[in-house]
């Protein structure tokens, strides 16, 4: 039996606003890196706490931040991010790090429900519990989520007698995330735009090419650049323009380069048909290995170079094409520039690219189908030129 006092409880500090986000379970590491990259575009000091399984991020905004600004920040994050399901304003959190509860009774004894006092009166609400990851070893696990939701619902009513439960279309939704690492409870702020992005499938555009990447991953890649709205990115192998379209939706300007006349014409049709892409989205009919931009002028590259049967390398070996490209582009990249690249996992070229760019890198694997697992690589150019480079495990070589 675990005594109540032993369990580390976390009561909400009134001066700090905490929000939690449920990250997608498909690729939690990529999800938390995407989130961190977007947060780095905010010019504010925030504290991020990531659960050990990379599924829950708690975002704390300091007391000096006005409530209206914090809701603007959450709305900005939720409009950008792809690998998050929803965000909640946190009411309380329990950390199970040392003492995971063994029974339902023990679980509820860890919860300090004083945080559900003084909620907005006279409104309808629902409570939903989402279990993630490996189950916590608890008596009657099948009923756990229902029991917990109904316990918390009862607590809300006891402390706010004018509120009423309404499961269908309530005015407020409270969500508990339960994992073996802890419990997070809060009020739903919003769902991410993930489903909207998924619906914009590449085949629905005026011009479709089988090499087109799905818009969700394209947007994730744009987010990994950590660019702010108004900044510029380059896609040197832009194909039908998927990255440029997603960048435009985030207010990021872009330049796409494409060597195939028919495909660049298709990209032009796609951009023209999309009202969001505007005069800050440019296309260049040319060769990615012969770019003539100003030295140090590029702050981000997002690209999905040709491979497989759908897109042609025009007789070049992909590795040779990439090495030539990276040698050409190196002087054009500015300090702290990021290069986000998607290639098949079997192509082992990241160390060579890192050496050419003198960059550190992160690597994420993404299963696409039986015969393709993609590697998403994010290279980060150092602020000052350096002879050495970081490897993926972030140790000096
Ligand atoms: C995988 S596709 C890009 C797909 C794109 N991300 C999309 O979603 O539509 C790669 C593109 O690179 C183009 N390409 C091949 N060699 C090139 C080069 N040297 N310079 C510029 N584009 C090139 C191919 O014609 C192809 O359209």
PDB file of N, CA, C and O and ligand atoms in Angstrom, residues 211-213 218 236-242 257-260 263 286-288 304-306 311-312 321, ligand 1:
ATOM      1  N   UNK A 211       4.741  11.254 -56.941  1.00  0.00           N
ATOM      2  CA  UNK A 211       5.839  11.455 -55.975  1.00  0.00           C
ATOM      3  C   UNK A 211       5.424  12.402 -54.847  1.00  0.00           C
ATOM      4  O   UNK A 211       6.203  12.635 -53.920  1.00  0.00           O
ATOM      5  N   UNK A 212       4.221  12.966 -54.914  1.00  0.00           N
ATOM      6  CA  UNK A 212       3.822  13.962 -53.909  1.00  0.00           C
ATOM      7  C   UNK A 212       3.742  13.349 -52.520  1.00  0.00           C
ATOM      8  O   UNK A 212       3.220  12.252 -52.339  1.00  0.00           O
ATOM      9  N   UNK A 213       4.223  14.106 -51.580  1.00  0.00           N
ATOM     10  CA  UNK A 213       4.224  13.660 -50.182  1.00  0.00           C
ATOM     11  C   UNK A 213       2.909  14.077 -49.532  1.00  0.00           C
ATOM     12  O   UNK A 213       2.288  15.053 -49.963  1.00  0.00           O
ATOM     13  N   UNK A 218       4.488  16.945 -44.845  1.00  0.00           N
ATOM     14  CA  UNK A 218       5.089  18.149 -45.422  1.00  0.00           C
ATOM     15  C   UNK A 218       5.026  19.296 -44.419  1.00  0.00           C
ATOM     16  O   UNK A 218       5.992  20.023 -44.217  1.00  0.00           O
ATOM     17  N   UNK A 236      14.469  22.815 -52.778  1.00  0.00           N
ATOM     18  CA  UNK A 236      15.213  22.703 -54.035  1.00  0.00           C
ATOM     19  C   UNK A 236      14.736  21.586 -54.964  1.00  0.00           C
ATOM     20  O   UNK A 236      15.117  21.548 -56.133  1.00  0.00           O
ATOM     21  N   UNK A 237      13.926  20.664 -54.447  1.00  0.00           N
ATOM     22  CA  UNK A 237      13.363  19.586 -55.290  1.00  0.00           C
ATOM     23  C   UNK A 237      11.841  19.627 -55.057  1.00  0.00           C
ATOM     24  O   UNK A 237      11.277  18.720 -54.465  1.00  0.00           O
ATOM     25  N   UNK A 238      11.204  20.697 -55.486  1.00  0.00           N
ATOM     26  CA  UNK A 238       9.858  20.991 -54.958  1.00  0.00           C
ATOM     27  C   UNK A 238       8.735  20.170 -55.568  1.00  0.00           C
ATOM     28  O   UNK A 238       7.617  20.165 -55.028  1.00  0.00           O
ATOM     29  N   UNK A 239       8.973  19.482 -56.690  1.00  0.00           N
ATOM     30  CA  UNK A 239       7.918  18.659 -57.276  1.00  0.00           C
ATOM     31  C   UNK A 239       6.644  19.472 -57.473  1.00  0.00           C
ATOM     32  O   UNK A 239       6.671  20.623 -57.933  1.00  0.00           O
ATOM     33  N   UNK A 240       5.505  18.888 -57.063  1.00  0.00           N
ATOM     34  CA  UNK A 240       4.205  19.542 -57.286  1.00  0.00           C
ATOM     35  C   UNK A 240       3.923  20.647 -56.271  1.00  0.00           C
ATOM     36  O   UNK A 240       2.835  21.209 -56.259  1.00  0.00           O
ATOM     37  N   UNK A 241       4.865  20.947 -55.402  1.00  0.00           N
ATOM     38  CA  UNK A 241       4.746  22.132 -54.533  1.00  0.00           C
ATOM     39  C   UNK A 241       4.141  21.901 -53.163  1.00  0.00           C
ATOM     40  O   UNK A 241       3.721  22.855 -52.500  1.00  0.00           O
ATOM     41  N   UNK A 242       4.115  20.639 -52.692  1.00  0.00           N
ATOM     42  CA  UNK A 242       3.490  20.322 -51.399  1.00  0.00           C
ATOM     43  C   UNK A 242       4.057  21.129 -50.224  1.00  0.00           C
ATOM     44  O   UNK A 242       3.292  21.683 -49.423  1.00  0.00           O
ATOM     45  N   UNK A 257      12.328  24.970 -56.302  1.00  0.00           N
ATOM     46  CA  UNK A 257      13.102  24.756 -57.531  1.00  0.00           C
ATOM     47  C   UNK A 257      12.720  23.387 -58.074  1.00  0.00           C
ATOM     48  O   UNK A 257      12.625  22.414 -57.300  1.00  0.00           O
ATOM     49  N   UNK A 258      12.501  23.298 -59.379  1.00  0.00           N
ATOM     50  CA  UNK A 258      12.121  22.013 -59.981  1.00  0.00           C
ATOM     51  C   UNK A 258      12.709  21.948 -61.380  1.00  0.00           C
ATOM     52  O   UNK A 258      12.664  22.919 -62.132  1.00  0.00           O
ATOM     53  N   UNK A 259      13.222  20.769 -61.720  1.00  0.00           N
ATOM     54  CA  UNK A 259      13.946  20.621 -62.991  1.00  0.00           C
ATOM     55  C   UNK A 259      13.046  20.128 -64.132  1.00  0.00           C
ATOM     56  O   UNK A 259      13.395  20.269 -65.299  1.00  0.00           O
ATOM     57  N   UNK A 260      11.887  19.562 -63.753  1.00  0.00           N
ATOM     58  CA  UNK A 260      11.017  18.964 -64.768  1.00  0.00           C
ATOM     59  C   UNK A 260       9.951  19.979 -65.181  1.00  0.00           C
ATOM     60  O   UNK A 260       9.171  20.445 -64.354  1.00  0.00           O
ATOM     61  N   UNK A 263       6.306  19.127 -64.393  1.00  0.00           N
ATOM     62  CA  UNK A 263       5.991  19.143 -62.953  1.00  0.00           C
ATOM     63  C   UNK A 263       5.956  20.580 -62.419  1.00  0.00           C
ATOM     64  O   UNK A 263       5.078  20.938 -61.637  1.00  0.00           O
ATOM     65  N   UNK A 286      14.659  25.051 -62.716  1.00  0.00           N
ATOM     66  CA  UNK A 286      16.115  24.948 -62.769  1.00  0.00           C
ATOM     67  C   UNK A 286      16.629  23.724 -62.026  1.00  0.00           C
ATOM     68  O   UNK A 286      15.862  22.865 -61.584  1.00  0.00           O
ATOM     69  N   UNK A 287      17.942  23.721 -61.874  1.00  0.00           N
ATOM     70  CA  UNK A 287      18.625  22.572 -61.292  1.00  0.00           C
ATOM     71  C   UNK A 287      19.070  22.910 -59.866  1.00  0.00           C
ATOM     72  O   UNK A 287      19.766  23.908 -59.656  1.00  0.00           O
ATOM     73  N   UNK A 288      18.682  22.057 -58.905  1.00  0.00           N
ATOM     74  CA  UNK A 288      19.004  22.295 -57.494  1.00  0.00           C
ATOM     75  C   UNK A 288      20.502  22.317 -57.233  1.00  0.00           C
ATOM     76  O   UNK A 288      20.947  22.875 -56.225  1.00  0.00           O
ATOM     77  N   UNK A 304      12.308  16.905 -50.155  1.00  0.00           N
ATOM     78  CA  UNK A 304      12.004  15.503 -50.331  1.00  0.00           C
ATOM     79  C   UNK A 304      12.559  15.174 -51.715  1.00  0.00           C
ATOM     80  O   UNK A 304      11.860  15.317 -52.716  1.00  0.00           O
ATOM     81  N   UNK A 305      13.863  14.836 -51.780  1.00  0.00           N
ATOM     82  CA  UNK A 305      14.500  14.675 -53.086  1.00  0.00           C
ATOM     83  C   UNK A 305      13.963  13.451 -53.844  1.00  0.00           C
ATOM     84  O   UNK A 305      13.253  12.633 -53.258  1.00  0.00           O
ATOM     85  N   UNK A 306      14.295  13.342 -55.125  1.00  0.00           N
ATOM     86  CA  UNK A 306      13.730  12.232 -55.902  1.00  0.00           C
ATOM     87  C   UNK A 306      14.294  10.873 -55.501  1.00  0.00           C
ATOM     88  O   UNK A 306      15.494  10.750 -55.264  1.00  0.00           O
ATOM     89  N   UNK A 311       9.683   9.436 -58.924  1.00  0.00           N
ATOM     90  CA  UNK A 311      10.320  10.691 -59.320  1.00  0.00           C
ATOM     91  C   UNK A 311      11.748  10.430 -59.767  1.00  0.00           C
ATOM     92  O   UNK A 311      12.457   9.614 -59.193  1.00  0.00           O
ATOM     93  N   UNK A 312      12.118  11.173 -60.793  1.00  0.00           N
ATOM     94  CA  UNK A 312      13.381  10.863 -61.461  1.00  0.00           C
ATOM     95  C   UNK A 312      14.554  11.685 -60.930  1.00  0.00           C
ATOM     96  O   UNK A 312      14.427  12.872 -60.649  1.00  0.00           O
ATOM     97  N   UNK A 321      23.779  12.897 -56.231  1.00  0.00           N
ATOM     98  CA  UNK A 321      22.979  14.109 -56.413  1.00  0.00           C
ATOM     99  C   UNK A 321      22.938  14.911 -55.109  1.00  0.00           C
ATOM    100  O   UNK A 321      23.143  16.132 -55.092  1.00  0.00           O
TER     101      UNK A 321
HETATM  102  C1  LIG B   1      10.006  13.435 -54.556  1.00  0.00           C
HETATM  103  S1  LIG B   1       9.705  14.749 -55.660  1.00  0.00           S
HETATM  104  C2  LIG B   1       9.177  16.048 -54.635  1.00  0.00           C
HETATM  105  C3  LIG B   1       7.744  15.926 -54.235  1.00  0.00           C
HETATM  106  C4  LIG B   1       7.218  17.093 -53.450  1.00  0.00           C
HETATM  107  N1  LIG B   1       7.749  17.123 -52.114  1.00  0.00           N
HETATM  108  C5  LIG B   1       5.707  17.080 -53.429  1.00  0.00           C
HETATM  109  O1  LIG B   1       5.080  16.796 -52.406  1.00  0.00           O
HETATM  110  O2  LIG B   1       5.136  17.330 -54.489  1.00  0.00           O
HETATM  111  C6  LIG B   1      11.299  15.216 -56.156  1.00  0.00           C
HETATM  112  C7  LIG B   1      11.331  16.183 -57.355  1.00  0.00           C
HETATM  113  O3  LIG B   1      12.687  16.544 -57.615  1.00  0.00           O
HETATM  114  C8  LIG B   1      12.815  16.828 -59.015  1.00  0.00           C
HETATM  115  N2  LIG B   1      14.236  16.845 -59.382  1.00  0.00           N
HETATM  116  C9  LIG B   1      15.059  15.810 -59.704  1.00  0.00           C
HETATM  117  N3  LIG B   1      16.319  16.255 -59.918  1.00  0.00           N
HETATM  118  C10 LIG B   1      16.307  17.594 -59.739  1.00  0.00           C
HETATM  119  C11 LIG B   1      17.288  18.615 -59.778  1.00  0.00           C
HETATM  120  N4  LIG B   1      18.569  18.346 -60.086  1.00  0.00           N
HETATM  121  N5  LIG B   1      16.918  19.894 -59.514  1.00  0.00           N
HETATM  122  C12 LIG B   1      15.637  20.202 -59.188  1.00  0.00           C
HETATM  123  N6  LIG B   1      14.640  19.269 -59.145  1.00  0.00           N
HETATM  124  C13 LIG B   1      14.975  17.988 -59.393  1.00  0.00           C
HETATM  125  C14 LIG B   1      12.005  15.710 -59.646  1.00  0.00           C
HETATM  126  O4  LIG B   1      11.589  16.080 -60.964  1.00  0.00           O
HETATM  127  C15 LIG B   1      10.812  15.569 -58.657  1.00  0.00           C
HETATM  128  O5  LIG B   1       9.715  16.326 -59.086  1.00  0.00           O
END
